[in-house]
Amino acid sequence: MSQTVPHAPATAPTVLSTRTVQGACNLCEAICGLEFQVETTTQGERIASVRGNDKDPFSRGHICPKAVALKDLHEDPDRLRLPMKRVGDTWRQIGWDEAFDLVADNLARVREQHGANAVAIYQGNPNVHNWGNVTHGPMFFGQLKTRHRFSATSVDQLPHHVVAYWLYGHQMRIPIPDIDHTRFMLVLGGNPLASNGSLMTVPDVRQRLKDLRQRGGKLVVIDPRRTETAAVADAHHFITPGTDAAWLLSAIHILFDENLLKPGPLEPLLDQVDAVREAVQPFSPEATAALTGIDAATTRALVRELAAADGAVCYGRMGVSTQAHGVVCQWAIQVINLLTGNVDRVGGTLLTSPAVDLIKLGLMGPGHHDVWRSRVRGAPEFSGELPVAVMAEEMLTPGKGQIRALVTACGNPVLSTPNGRQLDQALQGLDFMVSIDFYLNETTRHAHVILPPTCFVEHDHYDLLFWHLAVRNATRYSQAVVAPAEGALHDWQIYAELARRYAHRTWALERSTTSQRLKGLATRSILGRLRPDQLLAIGLRKSSYPLRMKQLRQHPEGIDLGPLQPSLVKLLSKKSRRIKLLPAPITRDLHDMRAQVQAAQAAEAPADTETGAQAALKLIGRRDVRSNNSWMHNSARLVSGKPRCVLWIHPTDAQARTLSEGQTVQVRSRVGQVAVPVHITPDIKPGVVSLPHGWGHDRQGTNLTVAQAHAGASLNDLTDDLLTDRISGNAAFSGVPVQVQGQVAA
Ligand SMILES: Nc1nc2c(c(=O)[nH]1)N[C@H]1C(S)=C(S)[C@@H](COP(=O)(O)OP(=O)(O)OC[C@H]3O[C@@H](n4cnc5c(=O)[nH]c(N)nc54)[C@H](O)[C@@H]3O)O[C@H]1N2
Ligand SMILES: Nc1nc2c(c(=O)[nH]1)N[C@H]1C(S)=C(S)[C@@H](COP(=O)(O)OP(=O)(O)OC[C@H]3O[C@@H](n4cnc5c(=O)[nH]c(N)nc54)[C@H](O)[C@@H]3O)O[C@H]1N2
Ligand code: SF4
Ligand SMILES: [Mo]
């Protein structure tokens, strides 16, 4: 493909001056503070080095290998700098004006011909890491008025939001582990040492966990793999994938059974405690042991320790959200923390109090659940979004409301959502697709138009979302590190312009009154002209802290706002809101789980200990500190070294299939197959195999030179769009049944 970036000049540039810029990293939830050395040269600006910012009071100098790759991203010749239009199999660079018109015209046309729901939206993960998307995205996306809204939330943390909405009245009221003060931390399905934490913004988690143990606290990990986090824990227990809900119900059972309840200050607000007692009655640890693979004595001892600790937290992430009973898992985790008095308690879990509080500002609604359902499968919406596991079928199934156009922003669903091959195919049949993204990757190659924004170091930044999830109250505003290229647009500018042009074309389609429409136009026009930092300044005026932009600009290293404090009891009491512990959908899910537990008990040998070559193995995912979902594999420094897209398998299972280390195997599931090398290791539970997600860069028609050379295979060519959490529709990635065989020679 022709490139938009000048080729490296033959002569070395002369450095004219050097400056230090304090900034941040937006690649993961740890939001580390960084220090960039920037050189002004005869050939423009260049980032000379990236290091952790020791002056940052929150991240304290922490950095991981990915931060340095922000420089690679900035310099990547494959990164798109100008809009692209697909003409057959080739791509042509076009100007912004033509690109905006093409997008607005085509989206309006599809809506006019087929209705608003014929246009779908998919917003990927960096959407929440790039504040221009948060401030200006809604101006455009809101106007599309489609029920076909999808995002990475439903392959990730959706159950957390559902449970927070039910129990605490708001989807974002997610209590955060008070990791700096807790004396007991139980981690299920999270590997913060590789992921750097999630729904727990926690830079330098390794040190914080070390400190926990140093003050006499204890760290316990439950995971089907002996993870990097398990390696630094006091104890690790293997669990059969997808069975955590049953284990957690046993934990609640023990709290009742052994009289370990002590709900503390939240007690007067708790309803339905007895109903919970009754609901968990069938789930004794003795009954669930066959299913989970964790024996009853171990479970009992663990729960006693948690209940006795002076400040404990049960924390579960990805691995327990993306399960068939993901909502039950997240619900049970809250119930355990509530019944042991560890919610809204120092050393337990606490709500963060961010400088700019989107909940208090009314910019983030409480949420709603199951107000409408998807057309084909009848999956429930949550807060206006449908689970992405249904997106492909909504494109492939004809009928009224079929998806015919798609807008993707910051996402790569072909690699990141279940049954990616099916979606890959579905995207080919769309009437129109636009991607707001700076890479021509596995997903955006299907677009008709790609609108590439600036990259992270080229715009200013404030973590509008992650300060709501931090383990300590803090705040930080960062200026752009380097100037963007002339004519480049930021995400927010792209949204503002799309919103403007689309509004003009769909004026006649709106059902609202003329005065409502005029008001909408005026609001968009004003907001669209305000930069994110101007909106931030407005938000700060309503802050509960005495902060203004001036202080934020004076302190690019960030400002500490103190440890988390109890606030939930006060907040709920003020609203006269009680915590109803047992929502009806949970009761229904428990009913199904009972049968599952009984079946496992009745079986002579649990399925996961079968050793025959034909036995199905349970597939789980994996993260590595040097990779970032599906999109940082074009940085040579991050993909160098030993290939990381390898299938972990236990020696017993390898032996049963006569596999040897490094051998390429075929992995097959209901939906597809991949070929990958194996790594034989006792660090995975027998019966379980693990493959990292985000790989599979060998598809035709992308422009990712480095990633293609380290292609790997996509985990989501194996995961199944029909396996979801029944309550939320969240993808159930954990424990997909697969067959593994030594590769048959061609
Ligand atoms: N380096 C790096 N960091 C990242 C990312 C990345 O791609 N790379 N992605 C970022 C994103 S978007 C997110 S959401 C966070 C996620 O952050 P984490 O939730 O910490 O994610 P993982 O590291 O995938 O950890 C999930 C763990 O769940 C385990 N697991 C799988 N199935 C089960 C199960 O059935 N039961 C139990 N108990 N455990 C199970 C896996 O073995 C794995 O150790 O990480 C963020 N940080
Ligand atoms: N099997 C399995 N599947 C998983 C997971 C798993 O553990 N197992 N993890 C899931 C999780 S937690 C997540 S969050 C999802 C992630 O899945 P997605 O959000 O769909 O994909 P990403 O890999 O994050 O891709 C991000 C895209 O955004 C682009 N991008 C990066 N920064 C910007 C920006 O500032 N602006 C714009 N416009 N574009 C940008 C990149 O070029 C890339 O194309 O994957 C999920 N899929
Ligand atoms: S842990 Fe690494 S990727 Fe995450 S914010 Fe910090 S430097 Fe960036
Ligand atoms: Mo995620």
XYZ file of C-alpha atoms and ligand atoms in Angstrom, residues 27-29 66 125 129 156 188-192 194-198 222-225 227 239-244 315 317-320 323 620-629 693 734-735, ligand 1:
94
model
C -2.478 2.087 26.923
C -3.896 0.402 29.977
C -5.864 1.184 33.093
C 4.505 -0.853 26.395
C -11.386 -0.372 24.211
C -8.626 5.676 27.102
C -15.142 -7.692 29.156
C -10.116 -14.664 40.895
C -9.716 -14.423 37.137
C -7.371 -11.461 37.184
C -3.672 -11.309 36.568
C -2.668 -7.769 37.504
C 0.569 -8.945 33.477
C -2.453 -6.708 32.905
C -1.402 -3.997 35.361
C -4.834 -4.148 36.908
C -8.368 -3.617 35.709
C -7.721 -18.696 42.148
C -6.996 -19.286 38.476
C -6.820 -22.269 36.079
C -3.272 -21.112 35.325
C -0.059 -16.840 36.664
C -10.017 -24.014 39.368
C -11.900 -25.594 36.498
C -12.660 -22.787 33.999
C -16.185 -21.414 34.095
C -17.014 -22.803 37.540
C -16.144 -19.800 39.720
C -11.654 -9.204 43.636
C -11.875 -9.640 36.854
C -11.841 -10.712 33.173
C -11.557 -14.421 33.817
C -14.687 -14.470 35.962
C -18.114 -16.830 31.854
C -8.965 -19.981 28.327
C -7.179 -16.749 27.355
C -4.020 -15.051 28.543
C -2.374 -11.632 28.630
C 1.280 -10.780 28.414
C 2.830 -7.614 29.748
C 4.314 -6.863 26.314
C 1.103 -6.995 24.369
C -2.004 -4.829 24.396
C -5.163 -6.523 23.186
C -6.011 -13.159 22.600
C -13.639 -19.158 29.771
C -13.746 -22.870 29.191
N -0.254 -6.328 29.074
C -1.543 -6.150 28.893
N -2.243 -5.462 29.807
C -3.560 -5.282 29.642
C -4.233 -5.723 28.483
C -3.476 -6.453 27.521
O -3.988 -6.911 26.497
N -2.147 -6.644 27.768
N -5.566 -5.518 28.328
C -6.212 -4.564 29.211
C -7.656 -4.834 29.287
S -8.611 -4.294 27.996
C -8.235 -5.458 30.348
S -9.911 -5.660 30.413
C -7.440 -5.896 31.494
C -7.824 -7.285 32.010
O -7.117 -7.535 33.151
P -7.208 -8.939 33.907
O -8.595 -9.203 34.277
O -6.181 -8.976 34.969
O -6.900 -9.877 32.669
P -6.053 -11.166 32.351
O -4.605 -10.909 32.475
O -6.569 -11.647 31.060
O -6.419 -12.138 33.522
C -7.490 -12.985 33.454
C -7.134 -14.215 34.223
O -8.279 -15.026 34.291
C -7.873 -16.361 34.221
N -9.041 -17.139 33.895
C -9.523 -17.532 32.702
N -10.641 -18.266 32.845
C -10.869 -18.333 34.180
C -11.869 -18.963 34.986
O -12.785 -19.624 34.494
N -11.780 -18.803 36.324
C -10.773 -18.100 36.916
N -10.750 -17.994 38.237
N -9.811 -17.526 36.182
C -9.870 -17.624 34.848
C -6.771 -16.356 33.217
O -5.962 -17.494 33.372
C -6.061 -15.057 33.554
O -5.002 -15.267 34.446
O -6.072 -5.891 31.163
C -5.658 -4.651 30.618
N -4.237 -4.651 30.600
